[in-house]
Amino acid sequence: MNTAVQLRRPNETGVPDPFQYMHPLMIKNYGAWAWHDRPRPGVLHHVAKNGDEIWTVRAGTQRQMDVFTIRKLCDIADQFAEGHVRFTTRSNIEFMVSAAEKVQPLIDALQGAGFPIGGTGNSVSMISHTQGWLHCDIPGTDASGVVKSLMDMMYQEFITEEMPNRTRITTSCCQINCGGQGDISINVQYTKPPKINHDLVSKVCERPAVVARCPVAAIRPAMVEGKPSLEVDEQKCVCCGACYPPCPPMQINGADSTKIAIWVGGKHSNARSKPTFHKLVVANLPNNPPRWPEVEEAVKTILYAYKEHGRDFERLGEWIDRIGWPRFFEVTGFAFTKHHLDTWTGARKTMNMSAHVHF
Amino acid sequence: MSDDKITHENGGADHVGKNVNAQHPTPMLDELESGPWPSFVTGLKRLRDAGDKQYAPMMNDLLGQLEHSYEERLGYWKGGTVSVFGYGGGVIPRFSEVASQYPASKEFHTLRVQPPAGMHYDTDILRKLCDIWERHGSGLIAFHGQSGDIMFQGCTTENVQKAFDELNEVGFDLGGAGPALRTSMSCVGHARCEMSCYDEVKAHRSVINEFLDEMHRPALPYKFKFKFSGCGNDCVNAVHRADFAVIGTWRDDMKVNQEEVKAYVAEAGRKYTIDHVIAMCPTRALSLNDDDTLDVDNKSCVRCMHCINVMNKALAPGDDRGASILMGGKRALKVGDLMGTMIIPFIKLESDEDYENLVALARRMLEFFADNALEHERVGETMDRIGLPAFLEAVGIEPDPNMVNHPRTSCYVRTDDFTDEAEKYFERKAREAGLNIAAE
């Protein structure tokens, strides 16, 4: 003990107090805002009950930022804004200023440094996404690369407000779907049962816990070549990948078998319709780095069908609710297959229990 | 688990901090530098090329491993156990499975750090965070992860404690990981939004900072997430992603400024207003009068926010404000997707005592979860497993018709004590109406 390094005890400070960092006008008018408008895409203008005004300029970022990018954003905030920023849920950065004439120079500075201005109102905002090959221990694909490719393709829709309503897109690099629900969700879909390295299972995995993880009870303890291991009933297996995180020797990923599926109609806002889960459109798209062109093409098809046919304020899922799924598959040109029929708990509730049909 | 090699390689233990490799070629990643959206690859390269910085070799090998993933279409990180003194969670350990080829990034752990409520920063604190991470980490920071954490990505085992100590000194603390209370998020709310129905900062900090022990020393059956949205627009995705979603609402009539309604109609046009505001009300609670003023049937209004979003100068939430609490939202594993379910239609959030009530409610739910959930079960799954009536009884909440889309359709139920339960309901209603109950 006498030579042991004295370790510092943590100070359990928890959630930091934001008031020490907040723009003074936000502190002054905390809880007392009256209304807002959007002078142009990427700019919000809020008016408080006492007449105070604040302008917000929203810019897209790559989320995974090097310190040089962050310092560049700070330089812009110090020079062209008032030193206070905040981030949105979707990794956009917001700069708050107290005068309308500060908005344009701030926009110019951000654009000059390569940060797009937008993501407000009925635009396509930044994609909320996961870690992918950069940092995750179970990823089927990369996240940042898919997002970069898609945001390049949808750049115009970020910097303008021309969609029927806000469009929220997510990507996820495994079926756990950390990216969450979205108007359009681009998610890894495994297509083959796990490949098991029986030499390692008993050393690495807590076998009862792995058995318990399986949603379809397809995993059984077994002796394989004289070693205690696990086996998978491949007829039952739904290839969800739940066994892989607690048991890495049950490799669910394959360079060719890991595919990508696209889902539509997720929504968490309560506006108009209740929140909804996203639904399958197309599966088995190839996992094709560095630009995932097949995914890009499919997303583009859905996005622009919605842009063309959706009415003002209809979210993507609400547009489909109005026109019906047959018409959705017709206008987007995707196949409707047996795999679109739900087979999980509560599947009957997803069926059309009526004589209502679209022709 | 951290000692087990999934692939067999020599870990190359002595290479950390030395640039033993020339620059790895990254032809595939290079393709992600073109195009108008900011490129994370360009950022990674800036760190790689940062001359004498301690992280430059690490980032060279990190880029090499990432390129390798792009070529092979497989990931090469595995987990393990790394933490800081006094805590059991908050660090996401990553050890490379291809460390012999990329030794400088063989350890690439993430520190999950809780953001200030509402994700407000000033440039001074952001620069401090950058400086700390430049000294001890990779120089790569994500604002923010899907649970709301600032993710300080890329740190050796040895440097985790040093980085945390300095982050902690400037007022930041580790977030949640593993079977623990997780990092929380709140929307911009009161700070810059006229829709906000309660003080999100106060709710977020009161609740989370009360239960930090559950965050820093994981001992729950599985993860538990709180999220705080100021209104039904739910800008932090609480309904899908939180075990305990706090969503702002109001109980009295929405506020209508009829002059502003007229001004809106004059500008947008009658047909547009009828088609896009009146007709889009989910409960047909709105009607446009002949003089272009608005009729609101507040008893039918469900606080969906649509009309207020569209006509935010004319319409506003009422004055009797608080929140609805929805519980059990989660993604697929294991029983399938669950949407948060209405458990408390209204909790008043105004006085200090109201916020203490919210914290007490949070405690009750956390305790229920800790005592009753199975290993690796989210609270929504527990609720499904035991059924809503048993859950409500366990946490002492009375059934409310706001909890359901409609009453049961299945006749498989024992109703022996239906009359007693109905009595309780009428007594409760009478008490709420301020009447004296004979039995008392």
PDB file of C-alpha atoms in Angstrom, chain B residues 5-6 18 25 92 98 128 135 157 171 184 188-189 205 224 237 279 287 307 344 346 350 368 377 383 417:
ATOM      1  CA  LYS B   5      -8.606 -13.851 -28.247  1.00  0.00           C
ATOM      2  CA  ILE B   6     -11.311 -14.410 -30.788  1.00  0.00           C
ATOM      3  CA  LYS B  18       5.242   4.641 -31.615  1.00  0.00           C
ATOM      4  CA  PRO B  25      -3.215   3.565 -47.737  1.00  0.00           C
ATOM      5  CA  ILE B  92     -16.899   1.281 -23.509  1.00  0.00           C
ATOM      6  CA  VAL B  98      -6.225  -7.231 -35.669  1.00  0.00           C
ATOM      7  CA  LYS B 128     -11.273  22.698 -22.664  1.00  0.00           C
ATOM      8  CA  ARG B 135      -3.637  15.205 -24.191  1.00  0.00           C
ATOM      9  CA  THR B 157      -6.459   1.611 -21.052  1.00  0.00           C
ATOM     10  CA  GLY B 171     -17.473  19.547 -14.205  1.00  0.00           C
ATOM     11  CA  SER B 184     -30.457  11.059 -20.360  1.00  0.00           C
ATOM     12  CA  VAL B 188     -34.134  22.659 -25.881  1.00  0.00           C
ATOM     13  CA  GLY B 189     -37.484  23.335 -24.209  1.00  0.00           C
ATOM     14  CA  ARG B 205     -31.176  17.141 -13.547  1.00  0.00           C
ATOM     15  CA  PHE B 224     -33.090   1.956 -17.811  1.00  0.00           C
ATOM     16  CA  ASN B 237     -37.553  10.530 -29.220  1.00  0.00           C
ATOM     17  CA  ALA B 279     -58.895  18.723 -41.328  1.00  0.00           C
ATOM     18  CA  SER B 287     -63.573  24.364 -36.684  1.00  0.00           C
ATOM     19  CA  CYS B 307     -52.270  23.064 -34.976  1.00  0.00           C
ATOM     20  CA  ILE B 344     -49.543   8.771 -15.832  1.00  0.00           C
ATOM     21  CA  PHE B 346     -50.850  14.087 -16.093  1.00  0.00           C
ATOM     22  CA  GLU B 350     -44.631  23.704 -11.563  1.00  0.00           C
ATOM     23  CA  PHE B 368     -40.013  -1.833  -9.163  1.00  0.00           C
ATOM     24  CA  GLU B 377     -35.316  -7.605 -19.413  1.00  0.00           C
ATOM     25  CA  MET B 383     -44.941  -4.946 -17.849  1.00  0.00           C
ATOM     26  CA  ASP B 417     -64.680  -8.496  -7.920  1.00  0.00           C
TER      27      ASP B 417
END
